[in-house]
Short mmCIF file of C-alpha atoms in Angstrom, two decimals:
data_model
loop_
_atom_site.label_atom_id
_atom_site.label_comp_id
_atom_site.label_asym_id
_atom_site.label_seq_id
_atom_site.Cartn_x
_atom_site.Cartn_y
_atom_site.Cartn_z
CA MET A 1 -34.60 -38.45 -11.38
CA TYR A 2 -34.52 -35.95 -14.25
CA LYS A 3 -34.52 -37.42 -17.76
CA SER A 4 -33.26 -35.56 -20.80
CA ILE A 5 -35.99 -34.25 -23.07
CA ASP A 6 -35.12 -36.93 -25.66
CA GLU A 7 -36.02 -39.65 -23.14
CA GLN A 8 -39.25 -38.12 -21.84
CA VAL A 9 -42.48 -39.74 -22.90
CA ILE A 10 -45.79 -38.19 -21.95
CA ASP A 11 -48.84 -40.31 -22.70
CA TYR A 12 -52.25 -38.90 -21.96
CA GLY A 13 -53.93 -42.10 -23.18
CA MET A 14 -54.87 -40.54 -26.51
CA SER A 15 -54.31 -41.86 -30.00
CA ASP A 16 -51.32 -40.55 -31.92
CA TYR A 17 -53.41 -39.03 -34.72
CA ARG A 18 -55.27 -35.76 -34.89
CA THR A 19 -57.51 -33.93 -37.27
CA THR A 20 -56.53 -30.53 -38.60
CA VAL A 21 -58.94 -28.50 -40.71
CA PHE A 22 -57.21 -26.09 -43.08
CA VAL A 23 -58.49 -22.93 -44.74
CA ASN A 24 -56.53 -21.54 -47.69
CA PHE A 25 -57.45 -18.01 -48.77
CA GLU A 26 -56.13 -14.83 -50.37
CA TYR A 27 -56.38 -11.43 -48.71
CA TYR A 28 -54.91 -8.21 -50.13
CA GLY A 29 -52.65 -10.13 -52.48
CA LYS A 30 -51.21 -12.48 -49.83
CA THR A 31 -52.16 -16.13 -49.47
CA TYR A 32 -52.75 -17.78 -46.11
CA LEU A 33 -53.05 -21.40 -44.98
CA ILE A 34 -54.51 -21.59 -41.49
CA GLY A 35 -55.05 -24.87 -39.72
CA CYS A 36 -57.21 -25.46 -36.69
CA TYR A 37 -56.84 -28.60 -34.62
CA ILE A 38 -60.34 -29.96 -33.96
CA SER A 39 -59.87 -33.38 -32.40
CA THR A 40 -59.84 -34.30 -28.74
CA GLU A 41 -57.20 -36.86 -29.58
CA GLY A 42 -53.68 -36.48 -30.76
CA LYS A 43 -50.01 -36.17 -30.07
CA ILE A 44 -46.93 -36.26 -32.25
CA ASN A 45 -47.57 -38.12 -35.52
CA GLY A 46 -50.72 -36.25 -36.49
CA THR A 47 -49.11 -32.86 -35.93
CA VAL A 48 -46.03 -33.83 -37.95
CA LYS A 49 -48.36 -35.04 -40.72
CA SER A 50 -50.16 -31.67 -40.71
CA LEU A 51 -46.88 -29.71 -40.79
CA ASN A 52 -45.59 -31.88 -43.64
CA TYR A 53 -48.84 -31.18 -45.51
CA MET A 54 -48.29 -27.44 -45.05
CA ASP A 55 -44.82 -27.78 -46.59
CA ASN A 56 -46.47 -28.85 -49.86
CA ILE A 57 -48.79 -25.85 -50.14
CA ASN A 58 -47.47 -22.65 -51.71
CA THR A 59 -48.68 -19.73 -49.54
CA ASP A 60 -47.23 -16.58 -48.01
CA TYR A 61 -48.14 -17.54 -44.42
CA GLN A 62 -48.80 -20.92 -42.81
CA ILE A 63 -50.02 -21.50 -39.27
CA ILE A 64 -51.70 -24.13 -37.07
CA ILE A 65 -53.30 -22.73 -33.94
CA ASP A 66 -55.47 -24.06 -31.11
CA ASP A 67 -55.46 -25.95 -27.84
CA MET A 68 -53.10 -28.73 -28.82
CA ASN A 69 -53.59 -30.92 -25.74
CA MET A 70 -49.84 -30.48 -25.36
CA ILE A 71 -47.77 -28.01 -23.40
CA SER A 72 -45.53 -25.90 -25.58
CA HIS A 73 -42.32 -26.47 -23.62
CA MET A 74 -42.69 -30.24 -23.07
CA SER A 75 -41.33 -33.28 -24.93
CA GLU A 76 -44.17 -33.70 -27.45
CA VAL A 77 -43.54 -30.31 -29.05
CA TYR A 78 -39.78 -30.86 -28.87
CA ASN A 79 -40.18 -34.15 -30.76
CA ILE A 80 -42.52 -32.61 -33.35
CA LEU A 81 -40.06 -29.80 -34.06
CA LYS A 82 -37.21 -32.31 -34.36
CA GLN A 83 -39.18 -34.16 -37.06
CA ASN A 84 -40.07 -31.04 -39.05
CA THR A 85 -37.48 -28.31 -38.61
CA ASN A 86 -39.29 -25.79 -40.85
CA TYR A 87 -41.58 -24.73 -37.98
CA THR A 88 -41.39 -23.27 -34.51
CA ILE A 89 -44.00 -22.30 -31.93
CA ILE A 90 -45.21 -19.04 -30.51
CA SER A 91 -46.84 -19.30 -27.10
CA ARG A 92 -46.27 -16.10 -25.19
CA ASN A 93 -46.77 -12.40 -25.58
CA LYS A 94 -43.58 -10.59 -26.55
CA ASN A 95 -43.95 -8.56 -23.33
CA PHE A 96 -44.67 -11.60 -21.17
CA LYS A 97 -46.13 -11.28 -17.68
CA ILE A 98 -46.28 -14.20 -15.27
CA SER A 99 -50.10 -14.12 -15.28
CA ASP A 100 -50.24 -14.33 -19.09
CA HIS A 101 -51.26 -17.92 -19.66
CA SER A 102 -54.00 -19.11 -21.96
CA TRP A 103 -55.22 -21.92 -19.73
CA HIS A 104 -56.11 -20.65 -16.29
CA GLY A 105 -58.32 -23.34 -14.77
CA TYR A 106 -60.34 -20.65 -12.96
CA GLY A 107 -57.58 -19.85 -10.52
CA ILE A 108 -55.01 -22.63 -10.84
CA LYS A 109 -51.67 -20.87 -10.80
CA GLU A 110 -49.53 -22.69 -13.33
CA GLN A 111 -47.05 -21.18 -15.73
CA VAL A 112 -48.40 -22.93 -18.80
CA ASN A 113 -49.34 -21.64 -22.20
CA VAL A 114 -51.53 -24.49 -23.45
CA ASP A 115 -52.84 -22.67 -26.51
CA PHE A 116 -50.09 -21.94 -29.00
CA ALA A 117 -49.34 -21.85 -32.71
CA PHE A 118 -46.98 -23.62 -35.06
CA VAL A 119 -45.56 -21.08 -37.53
CA GLU A 120 -42.87 -21.12 -40.18
CA LYS A 121 -39.52 -20.70 -38.44
CA ILE A 122 -38.17 -18.25 -41.02
CA LYS A 123 -41.18 -15.95 -40.48
CA GLU A 124 -41.45 -16.17 -36.69
CA ASP A 125 -40.74 -12.47 -36.21
CA VAL A 126 -43.80 -11.36 -38.19
CA TYR A 127 -46.23 -12.94 -35.71
CA ASP A 128 -47.53 -11.42 -32.49
CA TYR A 129 -49.27 -13.57 -29.86
CA GLU A 130 -51.81 -12.03 -27.51
CA ILE A 131 -53.99 -13.46 -24.75
CA ILE A 132 -57.38 -11.87 -24.13
CA LYS A 133 -58.26 -11.73 -20.41
CA GLN A 134 -61.24 -10.61 -18.38
CA ASP A 135 -60.65 -8.39 -15.33
CA ASP A 136 -62.38 -10.99 -13.16
CA MET A 137 -61.31 -14.56 -13.86
CA MET A 138 -64.73 -15.88 -12.89
CA GLU A 139 -66.21 -13.91 -15.81
CA GLU A 140 -64.13 -15.90 -18.28
CA GLY A 141 -66.28 -17.95 -20.65
CA SER A 142 -63.97 -20.94 -20.57
CA ASP A 143 -60.91 -22.26 -18.76
CA HIS A 144 -59.02 -21.33 -21.95
CA ARG A 145 -58.58 -17.65 -22.72
CA PRO A 146 -58.89 -16.61 -26.37
CA ILE A 147 -55.62 -15.98 -28.14
CA ILE A 148 -55.08 -13.77 -31.14
CA ILE A 149 -52.22 -14.25 -33.56
CA THR A 150 -51.48 -11.14 -35.63
CA ILE A 151 -49.38 -11.25 -38.77
CA ASN A 152 -47.49 -7.96 -39.13
#
């Protein structure tokens, strides 16, 4: 039976805390705060803590990007964005094709974009998301394809 997204709980057996490493730098007069999730553990509370931290830093652009061990359209992300409404996610190319997914599992055909970014909601339109793919899937260096986030 289908449950509403508010009632869904997904538990991968991981702790509810994560580690995010941030880099704060200036480039051509703009300041950037970029976070990279580096833990193999984590779900909701750690991400909310990282987003709340970003709210206290004065920069032009703020972003957390990586394999989040979450799926962008599932209940964890929904709950994170309910707790901090200043952010949204980008997880697909603007000109999306069905084969454009960052996690490919060497041939598993799932419509999932595992790698995604949390960005400031009011600046969502300045970001482009792109997946880098090899012509032959078996030449991929990982089961995750690299993603590039461009700030226009």
